[in-house]
Amino acid sequence: MSRILLTGAAGFIGSHVHNALIAAGHEVVAVDVMLSAAHGPAAPVPEGVHRVDVRDGPALDHLLTGIDVVCHQAAVVGAGVSAQDAPAYASHNDFGTAVLLAAMDRARCRRLVLASSMVVYGEGCYRGERCGRADVGTRRREDLDRGMFEHRDPATGESLTWDSVPEDAPLRPRSLYAASKLAQENYARAWASATGSGVTALRYHNVYGDDMPRDTPYSGVAAIFRSALEAGRPPQVFEDGGQTRDFIHVHDIAAANVAAVEQPLPDFVPLNIASGRPITIGEVASILAAARGGPAPEVTGRYRPGDVRHIVADPERAGHAIGFTAQVDPVAGLSKFAFAPLRSAAATGAPLV
Ligand code: UD1
């Protein structure tokens, strides 16, 4: 049994982690700042959660007494809708992590489990039959406008297919959110080496499940499709629907956090947390539409300029390092998600500093 400080405990992922840690017999001190962008302006603080901002060092000093491990889920999420979101990401995610790490040092707390994200990689890994492994940049607008969505080898023009992404792949964040997640990792890595502590950074792939926030500009695609179907509208599939991702159920994310808490690792260890069963966005839309009995998805050919084409994890390392293997098959999990409860749409505003 460990004594754990859990941050972001009222959020979509944090509340599932909270339940799983308690079910595994741990003692949890749960905190959340209850950001109105995530919870709405007057949301009550859930039972068993203290309203605390991770940027408040003195409040953390009080709570960190006797804590063995910090499980840090608190963050402003989403891809970032405009440049105006940058200060909120930097303040809550990066300054917040810096304040937390300093407080952990004062309390001699030497273990951190950090919620990171596959967004730190930017684009996934690619290969071509003739050119082998290829390093890709940003897709060209002219190609996207012509419906050429796959990456091509710059030298030969050959169309490339995805390869799975290992943890030592280059880190090239492409959004404000991704920049803030990588900065969190960098602070945690430096803290681990300066203090002789252990950090396990869990790079979540595309998370879905009960209580996911509804359709907002900051939501993931599973909730957007799910909300459209509920309203009787067809899911709008961007590009040609062939974009590949790894969808992992929030119960598996919670189990990965329990495994990371229970398995101390030295230094800084990043781990892909993924189902290991890649799926295209077109398939995600079809599974959800079929489960709800329609309407059928519309493949629009539209695109979001900053989107990556494919990002598929290699989940092996988490199995070796912390004994974590995902249990929920994405086809079964997404079919069930078609009718899962979602969080209310009360909170749709941009995050504030
Ligand atoms: C998402 C998150 C990111 C998170 C990561 C891992 C957002 C905006 N992005 O990145 O913050 O860290 O997962 O969990 O929360 N799409 C459609 N139709 C739509 C909306 C999206 O076809 O209505 C497509 C997009 O073009 C993209 C794919 O769905 O190809 C996935 O989009 P999204 O859910 O935003 O996820 P990621 O970009 O993978």
Coordinates of C-alpha atoms and ligand atoms in Angstrom, one line a residue:
M1 CA 0.0 0.0 0.0
S2 CA 1.4 3.4 -0.9
R3 CA 0.3 6.9 0.1
I4 CA -0.3 8.8 -3.1
L5 CA -0.9 12.5 -4.0
L6 CA -3.2 12.4 -7.1
T7 CA -3.5 15.7 -9.0
G8 CA -6.4 16.4 -11.5
A9 CA -8.5 13.9 -9.5
A10 CA -11.8 15.4 -10.7
G11 CA -11.0 15.2 -14.4
F12 CA -12.0 12.6 -17.0
I13 CA -8.9 10.5 -16.6
G14 CA -8.0 11.6 -13.0
S15 CA -11.4 10.4 -11.6
H16 CA -10.9 6.9 -13.1
V17 CA -7.3 6.8 -11.8
H18 CA -8.7 7.8 -8.4
N19 CA -11.2 4.9 -8.3
A20 CA -8.6 2.4 -9.5
L21 CA -6.0 3.5 -6.9
I22 CA -8.5 3.1 -4.1
A23 CA -9.7 -0.2 -5.5
A24 CA -6.1 -1.4 -5.5
G25 CA -5.9 -0.6 -1.7
H26 CA -3.8 2.6 -1.8
E27 CA -4.3 5.6 0.3
V28 CA -5.0 8.6 -1.9
V29 CA -4.9 12.4 -1.2
A30 CA -6.8 13.7 -4.2
V31 CA -6.7 17.3 -5.4
D32 CA -8.1 19.3 -8.3
V33 CA -8.3 23.0 -9.0
M34 CA -11.7 22.6 -10.7
L35 CA -10.9 24.7 -13.8
S36 CA -14.1 26.2 -15.2
A37 CA -12.9 25.4 -18.8
A38 CA -13.1 21.7 -17.8
H39 CA -15.9 21.6 -15.2
G40 CA -18.1 24.6 -15.8
P41 CA -18.2 27.8 -13.7
A42 CA -19.9 26.5 -10.6
A43 CA -19.2 22.7 -10.5
P44 CA -19.1 21.2 -7.0
V45 CA -15.9 19.7 -5.9
P46 CA -16.4 15.9 -5.9
E47 CA -16.5 14.1 -2.5
G48 CA -13.0 13.1 -1.3
V49 CA -11.2 15.7 -3.5
H50 CA -9.5 18.9 -2.1
R51 CA -9.7 22.0 -4.2
V52 CA -6.0 22.8 -4.7
D53 CA -4.0 24.5 -7.5
V54 CA -0.7 22.6 -8.2
R55 CA 0.9 26.1 -8.7
D56 CA 0.3 26.7 -5.0
G57 CA 3.6 25.6 -3.3
P58 CA 2.6 26.2 0.3
A59 CA -0.6 24.2 -0.2
L60 CA 1.4 21.3 -1.7
D61 CA 3.9 21.4 1.3
H62 CA 1.0 20.7 3.6
L63 CA -0.4 17.8 1.5
L64 CA 2.9 16.1 0.6
T65 CA 3.8 15.1 4.2
G66 CA 4.2 11.3 4.2
I67 CA 3.4 10.9 0.5
D68 CA 5.3 8.1 -1.3
V69 CA 4.4 8.8 -4.9
V70 CA 2.8 11.7 -6.8
C71 CA 0.5 10.7 -9.6
H72 CA 0.3 14.0 -11.7
Q73 CA -2.8 14.0 -14.0
A74 CA -3.7 17.7 -13.6
A75 CA -3.3 19.6 -17.0
V76 CA -5.0 21.8 -19.4
V77 CA -5.8 19.4 -22.3
G78 CA -6.8 19.5 -26.0
A79 CA -4.8 20.5 -29.0
G80 CA -4.9 24.3 -28.4
V81 CA -7.5 26.2 -30.4
S82 CA -5.6 29.5 -30.8
A83 CA -2.3 31.1 -29.8
Q84 CA -4.3 32.8 -27.0
D85 CA -4.3 29.4 -25.2
A86 CA -0.5 29.4 -24.9
P87 CA -0.3 31.1 -21.5
A88 CA -2.8 28.7 -19.9
Y89 CA -0.8 25.7 -21.1
A90 CA 2.5 27.1 -19.9
S91 CA 1.0 28.2 -16.6
H92 CA -1.0 25.2 -15.5
N93 CA 1.0 22.4 -17.2
D94 CA 4.6 23.6 -17.1
F95 CA 4.8 26.2 -14.2
G96 CA 2.4 23.9 -12.3
T97 CA 4.8 20.9 -12.8
A98 CA 7.8 23.0 -11.8
V99 CA 6.1 24.1 -8.5
L100 CA 5.1 20.5 -7.8
L101 CA 8.6 19.1 -8.4
A102 CA 10.1 21.8 -6.0
A103 CA 7.6 20.9 -3.4
M104 CA 8.3 17.2 -3.8
D105 CA 12.0 17.9 -3.2
R106 CA 11.2 19.9 0.0
A107 CA 9.1 16.9 1.2
R108 CA 11.8 14.4 0.1
C109 CA 9.2 12.7 -2.1
R110 CA 11.2 10.8 -4.7
R111 CA 8.7 9.2 -7.1
L112 CA 6.5 10.7 -9.8
V113 CA 4.1 9.1 -12.2
L114 CA 3.5 11.7 -14.9
A115 CA 0.6 11.8 -17.3
S116 CA 2.2 12.5 -20.7
S117 CA 0.9 12.0 -24.2
M118 CA 1.8 10.6 -27.6
V119 CA 1.6 14.2 -28.8
V120 CA 5.2 14.7 -27.8
Y121 CA 6.2 12.7 -30.9
G122 CA 4.4 14.9 -33.4
E123 CA 4.2 12.8 -36.5
G124 CA 4.5 9.0 -36.2
C125 CA 7.2 6.8 -37.8
Y126 CA 7.0 6.0 -41.6
R127 CA 8.5 3.6 -44.1
G128 CA 8.3 3.0 -47.8
E129 CA 8.8 -0.3 -49.7
R130 CA 11.7 1.1 -51.6
C131 CA 13.1 3.9 -49.3
G132 CA 12.8 2.0 -46.0
R133 CA 12.5 4.1 -42.8
A134 CA 11.7 7.7 -43.7
D135 CA 11.8 11.0 -41.8
V136 CA 8.7 13.1 -42.6
G137 CA 7.9 16.8 -42.1
T138 CA 4.6 18.6 -42.3
R139 CA 2.3 17.6 -45.1
R140 CA 2.0 20.2 -47.9
R141 CA -1.2 22.1 -48.2
E142 CA -1.2 21.6 -52.0
D143 CA -1.2 17.8 -51.5
L144 CA -3.9 18.0 -48.9
D145 CA -6.1 20.2 -51.1
R146 CA -5.7 17.6 -53.9
G147 CA -6.8 14.8 -51.5
M148 CA -3.3 13.4 -51.2
F149 CA -3.3 12.7 -47.5
E150 CA -0.5 10.1 -47.2
H151 CA 3.1 11.2 -46.6
R152 CA 5.4 10.8 -49.5
D153 CA 9.1 10.2 -49.6
P154 CA 10.6 13.6 -50.6
A155 CA 13.2 12.0 -52.9
T156 CA 11.2 9.4 -54.8
G157 CA 7.6 10.6 -54.3
E158 CA 6.8 7.1 -53.0
S159 CA 3.7 6.9 -50.7
L160 CA 4.7 6.0 -47.2
T161 CA 3.0 3.7 -44.6
W162 CA 3.1 3.9 -40.9
D163 CA 5.5 2.1 -38.6
S164 CA 5.1 1.8 -34.9
V165 CA 6.6 4.5 -32.7
P166 CA 9.1 3.4 -30.0
E167 CA 9.7 5.6 -26.9
D168 CA 13.1 6.7 -28.3
A169 CA 11.6 8.2 -31.4
P170 CA 12.4 11.9 -32.0
L171 CA 10.2 14.3 -30.0
R172 CA 8.8 17.0 -32.2
P173 CA 5.7 18.6 -30.6
R174 CA 3.4 20.4 -33.1
S175 CA 0.8 22.0 -30.9
L176 CA 0.8 24.3 -27.8
Y177 CA -0.5 21.4 -25.8
A178 CA 2.2 19.1 -27.1
A179 CA 4.8 21.7 -26.4
S180 CA 3.6 21.9 -22.8
K181 CA 3.5 18.1 -22.4
L182 CA 7.1 17.8 -23.6
A183 CA 8.2 20.6 -21.3
Q184 CA 6.6 18.7 -18.4
E185 CA 8.6 15.7 -19.4
N186 CA 11.8 17.7 -19.6
Y187 CA 11.3 19.3 -16.2
A188 CA 10.6 15.9 -14.7
R189 CA 13.6 14.3 -16.4
A190 CA 16.0 17.1 -15.1
W191 CA 14.4 16.8 -11.6
A192 CA 14.9 13.0 -11.5
S193 CA 18.6 13.4 -12.4
A194 CA 19.2 16.3 -10.0
T195 CA 17.5 14.7 -7.0
G196 CA 18.1 10.9 -7.7
S197 CA 14.4 10.4 -8.0
G198 CA 12.3 8.1 -10.3
V199 CA 9.8 9.4 -12.9
T200 CA 7.6 7.1 -15.0
A201 CA 6.1 9.2 -17.8
L202 CA 3.0 7.5 -19.3
R203 CA 2.5 8.6 -22.9
Y204 CA -1.2 8.1 -23.4
H205 CA -2.5 7.5 -26.9
N206 CA -6.1 8.4 -27.8
V207 CA -8.1 7.9 -24.6
Y208 CA -11.9 7.3 -24.6
G209 CA -14.5 6.0 -22.2
D210 CA -17.2 6.8 -19.7
D211 CA -17.4 10.4 -18.6
M212 CA -15.3 11.7 -21.5
P213 CA -16.0 15.4 -22.1
R214 CA -18.7 16.0 -24.7
D215 CA -18.2 17.7 -28.1
T216 CA -16.0 20.8 -27.5
P217 CA -13.1 22.2 -29.6
Y218 CA -10.9 20.6 -26.9
S219 CA -12.4 17.1 -27.1
G220 CA -11.0 14.0 -28.8
V221 CA -12.6 12.6 -31.9
A222 CA -14.4 9.7 -30.2
A223 CA -16.5 12.1 -28.1
I224 CA -17.1 14.4 -31.1
F225 CA -18.4 11.4 -33.2
R226 CA -20.4 10.1 -30.3
S227 CA -22.1 13.5 -29.6
A228 CA -23.0 13.9 -33.4
L229 CA -24.6 10.4 -33.4
E230 CA -26.6 11.2 -30.3
A231 CA -27.9 14.3 -31.9
G232 CA -28.9 12.3 -35.0
R233 CA -26.1 13.8 -37.2
P234 CA -23.6 11.7 -39.2
P235 CA -20.0 11.8 -37.9
Q236 CA -17.8 14.1 -40.0
V237 CA -14.7 12.1 -40.9
F238 CA -11.8 14.3 -42.0
E239 CA -9.3 13.5 -44.8
D240 CA -10.2 10.1 -46.3
G241 CA -10.7 8.4 -42.9
G242 CA -7.5 6.4 -43.3
Q243 CA -5.7 8.3 -40.5
T244 CA -4.5 5.7 -38.0
R245 CA -4.4 6.0 -34.2
D246 CA -4.4 3.8 -31.2
F247 CA -7.6 4.2 -29.0
I248 CA -7.1 3.1 -25.4
H249 CA -10.0 2.8 -22.9
V250 CA -9.8 5.0 -19.8
H251 CA -10.0 1.9 -17.6
D252 CA -6.7 0.7 -19.2
I253 CA -5.2 4.2 -18.6
A254 CA -6.2 3.9 -14.9
A255 CA -4.7 0.4 -14.7
A256 CA -1.5 1.7 -16.2
N257 CA -1.3 4.3 -13.5
V258 CA -1.8 1.7 -10.8
A259 CA 0.9 -0.5 -12.4
A260 CA 3.3 2.5 -12.6
V261 CA 2.6 3.5 -8.9
E262 CA 3.3 -0.1 -7.8
Q263 CA 6.5 -0.6 -9.8
P264 CA 9.3 1.9 -8.9
L265 CA 11.6 2.7 -11.8
P266 CA 14.9 4.5 -11.6
D267 CA 15.6 7.8 -13.4
F268 CA 13.2 8.8 -16.1
V269 CA 11.3 6.2 -18.0
P270 CA 8.8 7.1 -20.8
L271 CA 6.3 4.5 -21.7
N272 CA 3.7 4.3 -24.6
I273 CA 0.3 3.5 -23.1
A274 CA -1.7 2.1 -25.9
S275 CA -3.9 -0.8 -26.8
G276 CA -1.5 -2.2 -29.4
R277 CA -4.4 -2.6 -31.8
P278 CA -4.4 0.4 -34.3
I279 CA -7.5 1.5 -36.0
T280 CA -8.4 4.1 -38.6
I281 CA -10.6 7.2 -37.9
G282 CA -13.0 5.9 -40.6
E283 CA -13.3 2.6 -38.7
V284 CA -13.9 4.5 -35.4
A285 CA -16.8 6.4 -37.0
S286 CA -18.2 3.2 -38.5
I287 CA -18.1 1.3 -35.3
L288 CA -19.8 4.0 -33.3
A289 CA -22.4 4.6 -36.1
A290 CA -23.2 0.9 -36.4
A291 CA -23.5 0.5 -32.6
R292 CA -26.0 3.4 -32.5
G293 CA -27.9 2.3 -35.6
G294 CA -26.8 5.3 -37.8
P295 CA -26.6 7.7 -39.4
A296 CA -23.6 6.5 -41.5
P297 CA -20.4 8.6 -41.3
E298 CA -19.6 11.2 -43.9
V299 CA -16.1 11.1 -45.3
T300 CA -15.6 14.8 -46.0
G301 CA -12.1 15.2 -47.5
R302 CA -11.7 18.3 -45.3
Y303 CA -8.7 18.4 -43.1
R304 CA -7.2 20.2 -40.1
P305 CA -3.9 21.8 -41.2
G306 CA -1.9 20.8 -38.1
D307 CA -3.1 17.1 -37.9
V308 CA -0.6 14.2 -38.0
R309 CA -1.5 11.4 -40.5
H310 CA -0.7 8.3 -38.5
I311 CA 0.5 7.7 -35.0
V312 CA 0.7 4.2 -33.8
A313 CA 2.5 3.0 -30.7
D314 CA 4.8 0.2 -29.9
P315 CA 3.3 -0.8 -26.5
E316 CA 5.9 -3.5 -25.6
R317 CA 8.0 -1.5 -23.3
A318 CA 5.2 -0.9 -20.8
G319 CA 4.7 -4.6 -20.6
H320 CA 8.4 -5.2 -19.6
A321 CA 8.8 -2.2 -17.4
I322 CA 5.6 -2.1 -15.3
G323 CA 3.8 -5.3 -16.4
F324 CA 1.0 -3.3 -18.1
T325 CA -0.9 -4.7 -21.1
A326 CA -4.2 -3.1 -22.2
Q327 CA -7.3 -5.3 -21.7
V328 CA -10.0 -3.5 -23.7
D329 CA -10.1 -4.3 -27.4
P330 CA -10.9 -1.0 -29.2
V331 CA -13.7 -2.5 -31.4
A332 CA -15.5 -3.8 -28.3
G333 CA -14.7 -0.8 -26.2
L334 CA -15.8 1.7 -28.9
S335 CA -19.0 -0.2 -29.5
K336 CA -19.8 0.1 -25.8
F337 CA -18.7 3.8 -25.7
A338 CA -21.5 4.5 -28.3
F339 CA -23.9 4.6 -25.3
A340 CA -21.6 5.6 -22.5
P341 CA -22.4 8.6 -20.3
L342 CA -20.5 11.8 -21.3
R343 CA -19.6 14.8 -19.2
S344 CA -21.9 17.8 -19.6
A345 CA -21.3 20.4 -22.2
A346 CA -21.4 23.1 -19.5
A347 CA -17.6 23.8 -19.9
T348 CA -16.8 24.9 -23.4
G349 CA -14.7 28.0 -22.8
A350 CA -11.1 28.4 -23.5
P351 CA -8.7 27.6 -20.6
L352 CA -7.8 30.6 -18.4
V353 CA -4.4 31.2 -16.9
Ligands
UD1_1 C1 -5.7 13.7 -29.5 C2 -5.8 15.0 -28.6 C3 -4.5 15.2 -27.9 C4 -4.2 14.1 -27.1 C5 -4.1 12.8 -28.0 C6 -3.8 11.6 -27.2 C7 -7.4 16.8 -29.0 C8 -7.8 17.8 -29.9 N1 -6.3 16.0 -29.4 O1 -4.8 14.0 -30.6 O2 -4.6 16.4 -27.2 O3 -3.1 14.2 -26.4 O4 -5.3 12.7 -28.7 O5 -4.9 11.2 -26.4 O6 -7.9 16.6 -27.9 N2 -11.2 14.0 -36.8 C9 -12.3 13.8 -37.6 N3 -13.4 14.4 -37.4 C10 -13.6 15.3 -36.4 C11 -12.5 15.5 -35.5 C12 -11.3 14.9 -35.7 O7 -12.1 13.0 -38.6 O8 -14.7 15.8 -36.2 C13 -9.9 13.3 -37.1 C14 -8.7 14.2 -37.1 O9 -8.5 14.8 -38.3 C15 -7.6 13.3 -36.7 C16 -8.3 12.2 -35.8 O10 -9.7 12.4 -36.0 O11 -7.1 12.7 -37.8 C17 -7.9 12.3 -34.4 O12 -8.2 13.6 -33.9 P1 -8.2 14.0 -32.3 O13 -9.2 13.2 -31.6 O14 -8.2 15.5 -32.2 O15 -6.9 13.3 -31.8 P2 -5.3 13.5 -32.1 O16 -5.0 14.6 -33.1 O17 -4.9 12.2 -32.3

